[in-house]
Coordinates of C-alpha atoms in Angstrom, one line a residue:
M1 CA 40.9 12.9 -24.0
S2 CA 41.0 11.0 -27.2
Q3 CA 39.8 11.3 -30.9
V4 CA 36.8 9.1 -32.1
G5 CA 35.4 9.7 -35.6
G6 CA 36.5 13.4 -35.4
R7 CA 35.1 14.1 -32.0
R8 CA 36.8 14.5 -28.7
T9 CA 35.8 11.8 -26.3
R10 CA 36.8 11.4 -22.6
A11 CA 37.1 8.4 -20.6
V12 CA 34.6 8.1 -17.7
G13 CA 34.9 6.4 -14.3
I14 CA 33.9 6.6 -10.9
G15 CA 35.0 10.2 -10.5
D16 CA 32.4 11.2 -12.9
A17 CA 29.6 9.7 -10.8
F18 CA 29.3 13.1 -8.7
S19 CA 30.2 15.6 -11.7
S20 CA 26.5 17.1 -11.3
L21 CA 27.4 18.0 -7.7
R22 CA 31.0 19.6 -8.4
G23 CA 30.9 23.2 -8.6
N24 CA 27.1 23.4 -8.8
R25 CA 26.0 24.7 -5.3
P26 CA 22.2 24.8 -6.4
F27 CA 22.2 21.2 -7.2
Q28 CA 24.1 20.4 -4.1
R29 CA 21.3 21.8 -2.1
L30 CA 18.7 20.2 -4.1
W31 CA 20.3 17.0 -3.6
L32 CA 20.8 17.3 0.1
S33 CA 17.1 18.4 0.2
N34 CA 16.4 15.0 -1.5
V35 CA 18.4 13.2 1.0
F36 CA 16.4 14.6 3.9
F37 CA 13.0 14.4 2.3
F38 CA 13.3 10.8 1.1
G39 CA 14.6 10.0 4.4
G40 CA 11.7 11.5 6.2
V41 CA 9.5 9.7 3.8
W42 CA 11.0 6.1 4.3
T43 CA 11.2 6.7 8.2
Q44 CA 7.6 7.9 8.6
T45 CA 6.5 5.2 6.2
L46 CA 7.6 2.4 8.5
V47 CA 6.6 4.2 11.7
L48 CA 3.0 5.0 10.6
G49 CA 2.6 1.5 9.2
W50 CA 3.8 -0.1 12.5
M51 CA 1.4 2.2 14.4
A52 CA -1.6 1.4 12.1
Y53 CA -1.0 -2.3 12.6
E54 CA -0.4 -2.0 16.4
M55 CA -3.7 0.0 16.5
T56 CA -5.8 -2.6 14.7
G57 CA -4.0 -5.9 14.3
S58 CA -5.6 -6.1 10.8
E59 CA -3.7 -6.5 7.6
F60 CA -6.8 -5.2 5.8
L61 CA -6.6 -2.1 7.7
V62 CA -3.1 -1.6 7.1
A63 CA -3.7 -1.8 3.5
V64 CA -6.6 1.0 3.7
F65 CA -3.9 3.5 5.4
T66 CA -1.3 2.4 2.6
A67 CA -3.9 3.1 0.0
A68 CA -4.7 6.6 1.6
R69 CA -1.1 7.7 1.9
L70 CA -0.6 6.7 -1.9
A71 CA -3.9 7.8 -3.2
P72 CA -2.4 11.5 -4.0
M73 CA -0.3 10.0 -6.6
L74 CA -3.3 9.9 -8.8
L75 CA -3.3 13.5 -8.9
G76 CA 0.0 13.4 -10.7
P77 CA -1.1 15.3 -14.0
F78 CA -2.7 18.1 -12.1
A79 CA 0.4 18.3 -9.9
G80 CA 2.5 18.4 -13.1
A81 CA 0.4 21.1 -14.5
L82 CA 1.0 23.3 -11.3
A83 CA 4.8 22.6 -11.8
D84 CA 4.6 23.7 -15.6
R85 CA 2.6 26.8 -14.4
H86 CA 4.3 27.9 -11.1
D87 CA 7.8 28.7 -9.8
R88 CA 9.1 25.3 -8.9
V89 CA 11.1 26.2 -5.9
R90 CA 7.9 27.9 -4.3
L91 CA 5.9 25.1 -5.3
L92 CA 8.4 22.7 -3.4
M93 CA 8.5 25.0 -0.3
V94 CA 4.6 24.8 -0.2
A95 CA 4.7 21.1 -0.4
C96 CA 7.6 20.5 1.9
G97 CA 6.1 23.0 4.4
W98 CA 2.9 21.0 4.3
A99 CA 4.5 17.7 4.8
T100 CA 6.3 19.1 8.0
V101 CA 3.1 20.8 9.4
A102 CA 1.0 17.6 8.7
L103 CA 3.6 15.1 10.2
S104 CA 4.0 17.3 13.2
L105 CA 0.4 17.4 14.0
V106 CA 0.4 13.5 13.7
A107 CA 3.4 13.4 15.9
A108 CA 1.6 15.9 18.4
F109 CA -1.8 13.9 18.5
A110 CA 0.3 10.6 18.9
T111 CA 2.5 12.0 21.8
A112 CA -0.6 13.2 23.5
G113 CA -2.2 9.7 23.2
L114 CA -5.0 11.2 21.3
L115 CA -4.2 9.8 17.8
S116 CA -7.0 7.3 16.5
Y117 CA -6.8 4.8 13.6
W118 CA -8.9 7.2 11.3
G119 CA -6.8 10.0 12.6
L120 CA -3.8 8.2 11.3
V121 CA -5.5 7.5 7.9
A122 CA -6.3 11.2 7.4
G123 CA -2.6 12.0 8.6
G124 CA -1.4 9.7 5.9
L125 CA -3.5 11.3 3.3
A126 CA -2.3 14.8 4.2
I127 CA 1.4 14.0 4.1
G128 CA 0.8 12.1 0.8
L129 CA -0.8 15.1 -0.9
A130 CA 2.5 16.9 0.0
Q131 CA 4.9 13.9 -0.9
S132 CA 3.7 12.5 -4.2
P133 CA 2.7 15.6 -6.2
S134 CA 6.0 17.3 -5.5
Q135 CA 7.9 14.8 -7.5
P136 CA 7.2 16.5 -10.9
A137 CA 8.5 19.8 -9.4
R138 CA 11.5 18.3 -7.9
A139 CA 12.6 16.3 -11.0
S140 CA 12.0 19.1 -13.3
L141 CA 14.0 21.5 -11.3
A142 CA 17.1 19.1 -11.4
L143 CA 17.0 19.7 -15.2
T144 CA 16.9 23.4 -14.7
L145 CA 19.9 23.2 -12.5
V146 CA 22.2 20.7 -14.4
G147 CA 21.3 21.1 -17.8
P148 CA 20.4 18.5 -20.4
A149 CA 24.1 17.1 -20.7
R150 CA 24.2 16.1 -16.9
L151 CA 20.5 15.1 -16.6
S152 CA 21.4 11.3 -16.4
N153 CA 23.9 11.9 -14.1
A154 CA 21.7 14.0 -11.7
N155 CA 18.9 11.5 -11.9
A156 CA 21.3 8.8 -11.1
L157 CA 22.4 10.6 -7.9
N158 CA 18.9 11.4 -6.8
A159 CA 18.3 7.6 -7.3
L160 CA 21.3 7.1 -5.2
A161 CA 19.8 9.3 -2.4
L162 CA 16.5 7.5 -2.8
N163 CA 18.3 4.2 -2.5
T164 CA 20.5 5.1 0.5
T165 CA 17.4 6.4 2.4
Q166 CA 15.3 3.4 1.4
I167 CA 18.0 1.3 3.3
V168 CA 18.8 3.5 6.4
G169 CA 15.3 5.0 6.8
P170 CA 13.3 1.8 7.7
S171 CA 16.3 0.6 9.9
L172 CA 16.4 4.1 11.8
G173 CA 12.7 4.0 12.1
G174 CA 12.7 0.6 13.8
L175 CA 15.7 1.6 15.9
L176 CA 13.7 4.8 17.0
I177 CA 10.8 2.9 17.9
A178 CA 12.6 0.8 20.1
T179 CA 14.4 3.4 21.8
I180 CA 12.2 6.6 22.2
G181 CA 8.8 5.1 20.9
A182 CA 6.7 6.0 17.8
P183 CA 5.8 9.4 18.5
G184 CA 9.6 10.3 19.2
A185 CA 10.5 8.6 15.9
L186 CA 7.7 10.7 14.1
W187 CA 9.3 14.0 15.7
V188 CA 12.6 12.9 14.1
S189 CA 11.0 12.3 10.7
T190 CA 9.5 15.9 11.0
L191 CA 13.0 17.1 11.6
W192 CA 14.1 15.7 8.1
Y193 CA 11.3 17.4 6.3
A194 CA 12.1 20.6 8.1
L195 CA 15.7 20.3 7.0
S196 CA 14.7 19.7 3.5
L197 CA 12.3 22.8 3.5
L198 CA 15.4 24.9 4.7
L199 CA 17.5 23.7 1.9
I200 CA 14.8 24.1 -0.7
A201 CA 14.0 27.7 0.5
S202 CA 17.8 28.4 -0.2
L203 CA 17.2 27.9 -3.9
R204 CA 14.7 30.8 -4.3
G205 CA 15.4 32.5 -7.7
Y206 CA 16.2 29.1 -9.5
G207 CA 12.7 27.9 -9.9
E208 CA 11.5 29.6 -12.7
R209 CA 8.5 28.1 -14.5
A210 CA 8.5 27.1 -18.2
K211 CA 7.5 29.9 -20.3
T212 CA 3.9 29.4 -21.1
A213 CA 1.1 31.6 -21.2
P214 CA -1.3 31.3 -18.1
E215 CA -4.2 29.2 -18.6
P216 CA -6.5 26.9 -16.5
V217 CA -5.0 24.0 -15.1
L218 CA -7.6 21.6 -16.5
R219 CA -6.9 23.1 -19.9
M220 CA -3.3 22.6 -19.3
V221 CA -3.7 19.1 -18.3
V222 CA -5.6 18.3 -21.4
G223 CA -3.2 20.2 -23.8
G224 CA -0.1 18.3 -22.1
L225 CA -2.2 14.9 -22.5
R226 CA -2.5 15.7 -26.4
A227 CA 1.1 16.8 -26.8
I228 CA 2.6 14.0 -25.1
G229 CA 0.2 11.7 -26.7
R230 CA 1.6 12.4 -30.1
N231 CA 5.0 11.7 -28.9
R232 CA 5.5 8.0 -29.5
P233 CA 8.8 7.6 -27.6
A234 CA 7.5 9.4 -24.5
V235 CA 4.4 7.2 -24.7
A236 CA 6.5 4.3 -24.8
V237 CA 8.7 5.2 -21.7
L238 CA 5.5 5.9 -19.8
L239 CA 4.1 2.5 -20.9
V240 CA 7.2 0.7 -19.7
T241 CA 6.6 2.8 -16.3
L242 CA 2.9 1.6 -16.2
A243 CA 3.7 -2.1 -17.0
A244 CA 6.5 -2.2 -14.4
N245 CA 4.2 -0.7 -11.7
I246 CA 1.4 -3.2 -12.6
L247 CA 3.3 -6.1 -12.7
L248 CA 6.5 -6.3 -10.7
W249 CA 6.6 -3.2 -8.2
P250 CA 3.9 -4.4 -6.1
I251 CA 5.4 -7.6 -5.7
Y252 CA 8.6 -5.9 -4.2
Q253 CA 6.3 -3.6 -2.1
S254 CA 3.9 -6.2 -0.8
F255 CA 5.1 -9.8 -1.3
M256 CA 8.7 -9.7 0.1
P257 CA 7.4 -10.8 3.7
V258 CA 5.6 -13.8 2.1
F259 CA 8.8 -15.0 0.1
A260 CA 10.9 -14.5 3.3
E261 CA 8.7 -16.8 5.6
E262 CA 6.9 -19.2 3.3
V263 CA 9.6 -19.7 0.9
L264 CA 12.8 -18.9 2.1
H265 CA 12.1 -19.8 5.8
L266 CA 13.6 -16.3 7.0
D267 CA 12.7 -14.4 10.1
A268 CA 12.2 -10.6 10.4
R269 CA 16.1 -10.1 10.2
G270 CA 16.4 -12.3 7.3
L271 CA 13.7 -10.2 5.5
G272 CA 15.7 -7.0 6.3
L273 CA 18.7 -8.4 4.9
L274 CA 16.9 -9.4 1.9
L275 CA 15.8 -5.9 1.3
T276 CA 18.9 -4.6 2.0
C277 CA 20.3 -6.7 -0.7
S278 CA 18.0 -5.1 -3.2
G279 CA 19.1 -1.6 -2.0
V280 CA 22.7 -2.5 -2.1
G281 CA 22.4 -3.6 -5.8
G282 CA 20.3 -0.5 -6.6
L283 CA 23.1 1.7 -5.0
L284 CA 25.7 0.0 -7.1
G285 CA 23.5 0.3 -10.3
S286 CA 23.0 4.2 -9.7
L287 CA 26.7 4.8 -9.1
F288 CA 27.5 2.8 -12.3
I289 CA 25.0 4.9 -14.5
A290 CA 26.0 8.4 -12.8
S291 CA 29.7 7.4 -13.9
L292 CA 28.7 7.1 -17.4
G293 CA 27.9 10.8 -17.6
D294 CA 26.2 11.8 -20.9
F295 CA 26.4 8.6 -22.6
R296 CA 25.1 7.0 -25.8
G297 CA 22.4 4.3 -25.7
K298 CA 20.3 5.3 -22.7
G299 CA 17.2 3.9 -24.4
A300 CA 19.1 0.7 -25.1
L301 CA 20.2 0.4 -21.4
F302 CA 16.7 1.3 -20.3
V303 CA 15.2 -1.5 -22.4
F304 CA 17.8 -4.0 -21.7
G305 CA 18.2 -3.4 -17.8
T306 CA 14.4 -3.5 -17.4
A307 CA 13.9 -6.6 -19.3
T308 CA 17.1 -8.3 -17.3
W309 CA 15.3 -7.1 -14.0
G310 CA 12.0 -8.8 -15.1
L311 CA 14.1 -12.0 -16.0
L312 CA 16.0 -11.9 -12.5
W313 CA 12.4 -11.6 -10.9
A314 CA 11.3 -14.7 -12.8
V315 CA 14.7 -16.5 -11.4
F316 CA 14.0 -15.2 -7.8
S317 CA 10.5 -16.4 -7.7
S318 CA 11.6 -20.2 -8.2
I319 CA 14.5 -20.1 -5.5
Q320 CA 14.1 -21.7 -2.2
H321 CA 17.8 -21.4 -1.0
A322 CA 18.3 -18.3 1.0
P323 CA 22.0 -17.6 0.2
T324 CA 21.1 -17.8 -3.5
A325 CA 18.2 -15.5 -2.9
F326 CA 20.3 -12.9 -1.5
V327 CA 22.7 -13.1 -4.5
V328 CA 19.8 -12.7 -6.9
M329 CA 18.1 -9.9 -5.1
T330 CA 21.2 -7.8 -5.2
L331 CA 21.1 -8.4 -9.0
V332 CA 17.5 -7.6 -9.0
G333 CA 18.5 -4.1 -7.5
L334 CA 21.4 -3.7 -9.8
A335 CA 19.3 -4.4 -13.0
G336 CA 16.2 -2.4 -11.9
S337 CA 18.4 0.8 -11.4
A338 CA 18.3 1.1 -15.2
F339 CA 14.7 1.4 -15.0
G340 CA 14.5 3.6 -11.9
V341 CA 17.2 6.1 -13.2
L342 CA 16.8 6.2 -16.9
Q343 CA 12.6 6.2 -17.0
T344 CA 12.9 10.2 -15.7
T345 CA 15.9 11.0 -17.9
L346 CA 14.3 9.7 -21.1
L347 CA 10.9 11.1 -20.4
L348 CA 12.3 14.7 -19.8
T349 CA 14.7 14.4 -23.0
T350 CA 11.9 13.2 -25.2
T351 CA 9.5 15.9 -24.4
E352 CA 9.4 19.8 -24.8
P353 CA 10.3 21.9 -21.7
A354 CA 6.8 23.6 -21.6
V355 CA 5.3 20.2 -20.8
H356 CA 7.9 18.6 -18.6
G357 CA 5.9 18.9 -15.3
R358 CA 2.9 17.3 -17.0
A359 CA 5.0 14.4 -18.3
L360 CA 6.4 13.8 -15.1
G361 CA 2.8 14.2 -13.6
L362 CA 2.0 11.2 -15.9
Q363 CA 4.9 9.1 -14.8
E364 CA 3.4 9.6 -11.3
L365 CA 0.0 8.7 -12.4
A366 CA 1.6 5.5 -13.8
I367 CA 3.3 4.9 -10.5
G368 CA 0.0 5.3 -8.7
V369 CA -1.7 2.4 -10.0
M370 CA 0.4 0.1 -7.8
P371 CA -2.2 -0.1 -4.9
L372 CA -4.7 -1.3 -7.1
S373 CA -2.3 -3.7 -8.9
T374 CA -1.3 -4.9 -5.5
L375 CA -4.9 -5.8 -4.5
V376 CA -5.3 -7.8 -8.0
L377 CA -1.8 -9.6 -7.6
G378 CA -2.6 -10.4 -4.1
A379 CA -5.9 -12.1 -4.8
I380 CA -4.1 -14.1 -7.7
A381 CA -1.3 -15.1 -5.4
E382 CA -3.7 -16.4 -2.8
R383 CA -5.0 -18.7 -5.3
V384 CA -1.9 -19.9 -7.2
G385 CA 0.8 -18.8 -5.1
V386 CA 3.2 -16.0 -4.9
G387 CA 6.1 -17.7 -6.6
A388 CA 3.8 -18.6 -9.7
T389 CA 2.4 -15.2 -9.6
T390 CA 5.8 -13.4 -9.7
F391 CA 7.1 -15.8 -12.3
V392 CA 4.2 -15.0 -14.9
A393 CA 4.1 -11.4 -14.0
A394 CA 7.9 -11.1 -14.7
L395 CA 7.5 -12.9 -17.9
I396 CA 4.4 -10.8 -19.1
L397 CA 6.9 -7.7 -18.5
V398 CA 9.6 -9.0 -20.6
A399 CA 7.3 -9.9 -23.6
F400 CA 5.6 -6.6 -23.2
L401 CA 9.0 -4.9 -23.6
L402 CA 9.8 -7.1 -26.6
V403 CA 6.4 -6.1 -28.2
L404 CA 6.9 -2.3 -27.4
V405 CA 10.4 -2.3 -28.8
L406 CA 9.3 -3.8 -32.1
R407 CA 6.3 -1.4 -32.4
V408 CA 8.4 1.7 -31.2
P409 CA 12.0 1.0 -32.4
A410 CA 13.1 4.5 -31.5
L411 CA 12.8 3.6 -27.6
A412 CA 15.9 1.5 -28.0
R413 CA 17.7 4.3 -29.8
L414 CA 17.0 7.1 -27.4
G415 CA 19.8 9.1 -25.6
A416 CA 22.3 10.5 -27.6
P417 CA 24.8 13.0 -26.0
V418 CA 23.8 16.7 -25.7
E419 CA 26.1 18.5 -28.1
N420 CA 27.6 22.1 -27.7
P421 CA 27.3 24.1 -30.7
D422 CA 31.0 23.5 -31.5
G423 CA 30.2 19.8 -31.6
G424 CA 31.9 18.9 -28.4
S425 CA 29.8 17.0 -25.7
R426 CA 29.0 19.1 -22.6
A427 CA 29.4 16.0 -20.4
G428 CA 32.8 16.8 -19.3
D429 CA 32.0 20.6 -18.2
E430 CA 32.5 21.7 -14.7
D431 CA 29.5 23.9 -14.5
P432 CA 25.9 23.8 -15.7
S433 CA 25.9 25.5 -19.4
P434 CA 24.8 29.1 -19.2
D435 CA 21.9 28.7 -21.5
T436 CA 20.2 26.2 -19.1
R437 CA 20.6 28.0 -15.8
P438 CA 17.8 30.3 -15.2
H439 CA 18.4 34.1 -14.8
T440 CA 18.9 35.1 -11.4
E441 CA 20.7 37.4 -9.0
H442 CA 21.8 34.5 -6.8
P443 CA 25.2 33.4 -7.5
A444 CA 25.7 29.8 -8.4
S445 CA 28.5 29.1 -6.0

């Protein structure tokens, strides 16, 4: 401990990276539920995509399947309203149970040899209806369980879970296809969802909704849009999310095989290594942000990290030397973690608790534009090349960030530590503060 400007401060280190998990059994269960849920997501994403291509041999029909699976993200504002209106644990139980049943039906039809392509598309849509709209409830529940002072740490740990499963899930999916076949791989993925459901069920009593009067969902959506629209910092954070998902995330999601084969002359193993480098960078970045605790300058790190992420993509687009590409892609993942972790933290800390679900629903909607943007960027890349498309898109994102910060300077100043009434920071506390933990008969340990 030390004194700085009359306030007590505490040095942070790698031990602080897991502070939200220490002594907080409810958040431990939510985090483990996230690990199993995201593990199921990434495993079944690879397996179902592989099955779609095996059935059709058509890149376009694989894209149609992917679009159907991601389409429910466009329902984000309505899902957010439900998260504000209903008990969030019960909402997650319904969503996770739906995903478990939907995937088990797809697995059963595949095992019986009765699964058609359009049945696969319908199954992907059904799974997406559970997967994407549940995210507002999942993120807002984390805030309920850890409190504002540890929100950045908790979001970084959730990003750590996402990045880890993003590395392990596809690799596991490929291994399972090779050993027990695609239907068997789907049953394993179903098991991950079931384990996630059991952990969520153990949190009953912690998922109180925000204290708002019951009203129709559509009216809640409109009211939330108006409230958030008057909040310039929150709108600025959402605009950064929208710009990133229009300009750069489609490139990572769709164009990496093109870079690997046509630019870097890598085989499938090399492509896997390239994606692993990005995941490792994301892991390191998430761990670093988690270790900072409730730090000052979250907005500045968000803006600087996202701009650096864009510049690194511009550098990557011009590289033709594979070893250099591996290094740069690791740095891309590292810088991108500032965007991935802090967009949710800043959105929750700049909006009122009553509209947290709807704010996160708008974030989900901003992410949901990615399939459409992928088609547009794909058409451009076919004309001018994937490298030129990526280079220009990356610079547009950096220019957009510069203009946005000039128009909304408060964006870069967001993120002061949350204070206790006595003036001390809560970042070093061992348990969630009593005023942020919901009243419940269940013990927290």
